[in-house]
CSV table of C-alpha atoms in Angstrom, one decimal:
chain,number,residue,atom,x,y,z
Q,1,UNK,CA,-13.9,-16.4,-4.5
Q,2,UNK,CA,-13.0,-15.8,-0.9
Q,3,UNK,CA,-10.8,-13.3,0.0
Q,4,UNK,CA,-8.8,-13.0,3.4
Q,5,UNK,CA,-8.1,-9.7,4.6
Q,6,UNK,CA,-7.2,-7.2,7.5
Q,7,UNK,CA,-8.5,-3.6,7.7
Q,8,UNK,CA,-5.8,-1.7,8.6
Q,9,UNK,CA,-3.1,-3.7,6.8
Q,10,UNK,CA,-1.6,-1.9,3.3
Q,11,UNK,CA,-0.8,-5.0,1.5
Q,12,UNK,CA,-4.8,-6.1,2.0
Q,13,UNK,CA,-5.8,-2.7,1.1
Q,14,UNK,CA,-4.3,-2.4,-2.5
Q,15,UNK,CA,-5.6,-6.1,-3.0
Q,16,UNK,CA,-8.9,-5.1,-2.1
Q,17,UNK,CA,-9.0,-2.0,-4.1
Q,18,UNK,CA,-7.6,-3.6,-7.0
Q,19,UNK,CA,-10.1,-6.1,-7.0
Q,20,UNK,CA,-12.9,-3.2,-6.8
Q,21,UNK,CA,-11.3,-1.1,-9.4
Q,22,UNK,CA,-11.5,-4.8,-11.7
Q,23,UNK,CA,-15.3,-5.4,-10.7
Q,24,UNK,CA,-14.8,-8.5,-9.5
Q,25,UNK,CA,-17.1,-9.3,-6.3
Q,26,UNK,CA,-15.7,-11.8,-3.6
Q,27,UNK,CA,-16.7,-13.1,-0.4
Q,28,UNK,CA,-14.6,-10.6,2.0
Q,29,UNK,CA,-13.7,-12.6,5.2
Q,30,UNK,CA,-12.2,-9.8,7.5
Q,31,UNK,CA,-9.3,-11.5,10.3
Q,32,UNK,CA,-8.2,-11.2,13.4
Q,33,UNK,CA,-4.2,-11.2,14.1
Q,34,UNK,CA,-4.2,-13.0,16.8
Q,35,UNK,CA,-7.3,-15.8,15.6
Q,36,UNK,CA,-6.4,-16.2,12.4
Q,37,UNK,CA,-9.0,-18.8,10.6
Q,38,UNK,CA,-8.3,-22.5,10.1
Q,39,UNK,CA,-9.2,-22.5,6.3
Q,40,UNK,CA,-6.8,-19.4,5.5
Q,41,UNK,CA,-4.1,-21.1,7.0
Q,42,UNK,CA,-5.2,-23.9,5.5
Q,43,UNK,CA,-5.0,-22.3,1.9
Q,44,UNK,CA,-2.2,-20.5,3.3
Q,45,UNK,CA,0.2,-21.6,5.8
Q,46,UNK,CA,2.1,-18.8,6.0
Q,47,UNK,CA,-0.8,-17.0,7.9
Q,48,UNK,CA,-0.5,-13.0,6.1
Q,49,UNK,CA,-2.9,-11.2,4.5
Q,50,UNK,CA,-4.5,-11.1,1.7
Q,51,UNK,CA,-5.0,-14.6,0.8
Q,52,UNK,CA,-7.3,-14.5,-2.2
Q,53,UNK,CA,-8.5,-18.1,-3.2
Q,54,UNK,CA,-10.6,-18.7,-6.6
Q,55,UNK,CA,-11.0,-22.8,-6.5
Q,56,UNK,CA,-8.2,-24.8,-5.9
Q,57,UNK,CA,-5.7,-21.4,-6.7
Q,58,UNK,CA,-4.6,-19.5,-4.1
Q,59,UNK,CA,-3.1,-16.0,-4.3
Q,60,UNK,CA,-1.7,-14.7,-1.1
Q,61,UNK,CA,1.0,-12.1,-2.0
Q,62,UNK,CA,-0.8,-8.9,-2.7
Q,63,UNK,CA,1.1,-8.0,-5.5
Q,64,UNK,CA,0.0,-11.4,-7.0
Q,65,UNK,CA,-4.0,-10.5,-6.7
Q,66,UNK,CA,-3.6,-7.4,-8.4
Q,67,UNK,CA,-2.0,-8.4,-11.2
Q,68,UNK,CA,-4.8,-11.0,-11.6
Q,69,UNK,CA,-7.3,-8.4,-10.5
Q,70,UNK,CA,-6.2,-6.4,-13.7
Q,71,UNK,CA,-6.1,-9.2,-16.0
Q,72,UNK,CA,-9.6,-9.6,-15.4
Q,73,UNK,CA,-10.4,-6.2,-15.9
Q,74,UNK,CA,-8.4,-3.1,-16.5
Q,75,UNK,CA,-11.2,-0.8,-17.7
Q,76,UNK,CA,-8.6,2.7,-16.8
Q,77,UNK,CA,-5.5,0.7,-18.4
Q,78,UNK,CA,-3.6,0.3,-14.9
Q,79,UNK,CA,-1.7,-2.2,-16.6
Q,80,UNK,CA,-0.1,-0.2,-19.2
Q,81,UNK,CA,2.6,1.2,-16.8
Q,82,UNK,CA,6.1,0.7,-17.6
Q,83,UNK,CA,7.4,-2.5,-16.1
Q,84,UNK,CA,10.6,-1.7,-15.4
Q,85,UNK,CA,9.9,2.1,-13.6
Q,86,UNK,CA,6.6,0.5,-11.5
Q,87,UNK,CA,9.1,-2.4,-10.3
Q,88,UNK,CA,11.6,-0.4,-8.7
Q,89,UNK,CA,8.9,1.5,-7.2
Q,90,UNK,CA,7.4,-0.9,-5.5
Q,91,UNK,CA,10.6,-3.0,-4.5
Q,92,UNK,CA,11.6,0.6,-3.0
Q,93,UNK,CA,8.4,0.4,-0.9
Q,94,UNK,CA,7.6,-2.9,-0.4
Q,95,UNK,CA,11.4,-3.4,1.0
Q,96,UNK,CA,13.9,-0.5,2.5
Q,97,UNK,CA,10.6,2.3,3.2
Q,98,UNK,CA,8.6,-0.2,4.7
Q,99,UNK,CA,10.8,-1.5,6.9
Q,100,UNK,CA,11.8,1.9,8.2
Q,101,UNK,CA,7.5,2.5,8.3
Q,102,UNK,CA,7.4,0.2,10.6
Q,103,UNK,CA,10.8,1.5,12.8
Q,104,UNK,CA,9.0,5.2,12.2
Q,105,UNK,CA,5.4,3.6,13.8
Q,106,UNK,CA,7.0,1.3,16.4
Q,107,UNK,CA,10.2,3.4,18.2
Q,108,UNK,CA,9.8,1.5,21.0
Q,109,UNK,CA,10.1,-2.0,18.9
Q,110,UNK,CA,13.7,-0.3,17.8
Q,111,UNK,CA,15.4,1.2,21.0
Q,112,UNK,CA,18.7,0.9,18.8
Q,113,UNK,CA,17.8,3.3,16.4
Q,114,UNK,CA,17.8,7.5,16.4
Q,115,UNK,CA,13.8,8.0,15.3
Q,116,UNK,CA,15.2,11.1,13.8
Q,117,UNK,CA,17.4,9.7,11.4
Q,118,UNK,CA,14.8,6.7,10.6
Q,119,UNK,CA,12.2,9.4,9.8
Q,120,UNK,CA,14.9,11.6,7.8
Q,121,UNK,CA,16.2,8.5,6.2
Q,122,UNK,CA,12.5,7.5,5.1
Q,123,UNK,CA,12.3,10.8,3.5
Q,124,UNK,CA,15.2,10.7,1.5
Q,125,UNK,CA,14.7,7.4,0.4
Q,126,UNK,CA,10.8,7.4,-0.6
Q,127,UNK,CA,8.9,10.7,0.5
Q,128,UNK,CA,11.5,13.5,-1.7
Q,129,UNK,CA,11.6,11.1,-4.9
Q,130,UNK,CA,7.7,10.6,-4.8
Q,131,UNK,CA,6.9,14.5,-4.3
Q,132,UNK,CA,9.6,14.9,-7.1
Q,133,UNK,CA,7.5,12.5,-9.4
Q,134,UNK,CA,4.5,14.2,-8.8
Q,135,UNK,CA,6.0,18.0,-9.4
Q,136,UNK,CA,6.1,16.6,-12.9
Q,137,UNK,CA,2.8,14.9,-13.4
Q,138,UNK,CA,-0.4,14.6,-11.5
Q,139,UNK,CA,0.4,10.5,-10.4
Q,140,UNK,CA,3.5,8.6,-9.9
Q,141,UNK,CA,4.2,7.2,-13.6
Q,142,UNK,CA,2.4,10.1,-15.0
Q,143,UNK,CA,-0.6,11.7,-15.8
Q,144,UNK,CA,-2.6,8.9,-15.4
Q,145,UNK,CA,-3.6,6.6,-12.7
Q,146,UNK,CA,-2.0,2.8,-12.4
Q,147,UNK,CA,-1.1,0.0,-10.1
Q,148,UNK,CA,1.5,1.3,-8.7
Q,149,UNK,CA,-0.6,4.4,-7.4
Q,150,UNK,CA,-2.7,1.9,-5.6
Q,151,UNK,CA,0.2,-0.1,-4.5
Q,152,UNK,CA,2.2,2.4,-2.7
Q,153,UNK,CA,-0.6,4.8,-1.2
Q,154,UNK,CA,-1.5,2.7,1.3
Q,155,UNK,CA,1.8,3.0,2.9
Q,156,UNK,CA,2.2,6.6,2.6
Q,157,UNK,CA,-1.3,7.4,4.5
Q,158,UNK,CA,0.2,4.9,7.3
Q,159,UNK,CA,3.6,7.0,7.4
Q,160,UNK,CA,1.3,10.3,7.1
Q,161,UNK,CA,-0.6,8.6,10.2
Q,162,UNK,CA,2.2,8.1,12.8
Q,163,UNK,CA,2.1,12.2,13.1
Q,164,UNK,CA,-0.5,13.9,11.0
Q,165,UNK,CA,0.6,17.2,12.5
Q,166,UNK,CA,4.6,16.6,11.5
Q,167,UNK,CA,3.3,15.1,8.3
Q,168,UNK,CA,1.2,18.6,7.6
Q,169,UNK,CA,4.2,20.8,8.0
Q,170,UNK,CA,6.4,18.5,5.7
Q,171,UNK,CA,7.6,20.2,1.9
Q,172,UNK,CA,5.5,17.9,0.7
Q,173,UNK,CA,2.3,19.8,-0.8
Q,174,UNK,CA,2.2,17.4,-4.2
Q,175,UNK,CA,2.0,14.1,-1.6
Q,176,UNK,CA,-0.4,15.8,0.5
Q,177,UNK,CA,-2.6,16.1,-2.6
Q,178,UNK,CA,-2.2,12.9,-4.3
Q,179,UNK,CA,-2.6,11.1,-0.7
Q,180,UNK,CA,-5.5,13.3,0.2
Q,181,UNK,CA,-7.5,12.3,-3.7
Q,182,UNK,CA,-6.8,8.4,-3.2
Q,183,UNK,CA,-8.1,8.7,1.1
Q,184,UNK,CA,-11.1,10.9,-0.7
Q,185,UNK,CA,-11.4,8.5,-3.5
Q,186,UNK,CA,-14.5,5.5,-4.0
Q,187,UNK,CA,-12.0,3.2,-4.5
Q,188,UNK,CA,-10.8,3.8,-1.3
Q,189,UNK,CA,-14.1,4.1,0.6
């Protein structure tokens, strides 16, 4: 199994540390943007990361390798999160948040936009309900640990990165925690 994958880039990070939490041991091929290799775009035209190829099948939507990930092996019960709640999570992140991340990291990419209201619309749309979640149990869905955790965190350490100082002075002691046990974490390591 080789997987295809970029450091710094969230969707490659939960598909790596899903595949971790599952045990399962690949060959890790780390990419450059700007030379991306002939057999990844080969497996995967589209040229994004991850691209997770096991044979002939090729996974290259993050999403997609953790769900296989945890088929293979769910040893903490990840799995058993309710479908319907983690969906609408991740569709929150994967589509409105993370489009303002990315106006929030890259002002100058969005001359159009107030960077005040992107970062107070970001709030209101993702940061508020997450530290809400978490006032009532120690992880997103709960008391225990799943995907989704793992799927959204790695988009929350990049929003806490643009401004660590801004991010420190937030309301947001419950995110602080939660971000600072999965950056502290094995998993993540």
């Amino acid at each position: 199994m080789i997987l295809y994958s970029y450091r710094r880039c969230p969707y490659a990070m939960r598909a790596r540390m899903a595949l971790r939490y599952a045990g399962i041991d690949v060959e890790h091929r780390e990419i450059e943007l700007r030379n991306k290799p002939q057999s990844m775009l080969l497996a995967s035209p589209k040229g994004t990361v991850p691209v997770l190829c096991i044979g002939d099948v090729v996974l290259d939507e993050s999403l997609d390798i953790m769900r296989w990930a945890i088929q293979q092996s769910d040893p903490d019960a990840w799995g058993n999160a309710d479908d319907t709640i983690a969906q609408a999570w991740v569709a929150k992140n994967d589509g409105p948040f993370k489009t303002l991340l990315d106006q929030y990291k890259y002002p100058n990419r969005h001359p159009e936009l107030n960077p005040e209201e992107v970062f107070n619309t970001a709030m209101e749309l993702m940061l508020q309900p997450i530290e809400t979640a978490l006032n009532n149990h120690e992880y997103l869905l709960g008391n225990k640990l799943s995907w989704v955790d793992i799927a959204i965190f790695p988009f929350i350490r990049q929003f806490a990165g643009v401004n660590p100082q801004r991010f420190e002075e937030l309301p947001l002691p419950k995110i602080r925690k939660w971000l600072t046990q999965h950056i502290q974490s094995d998993l993540f390591e």
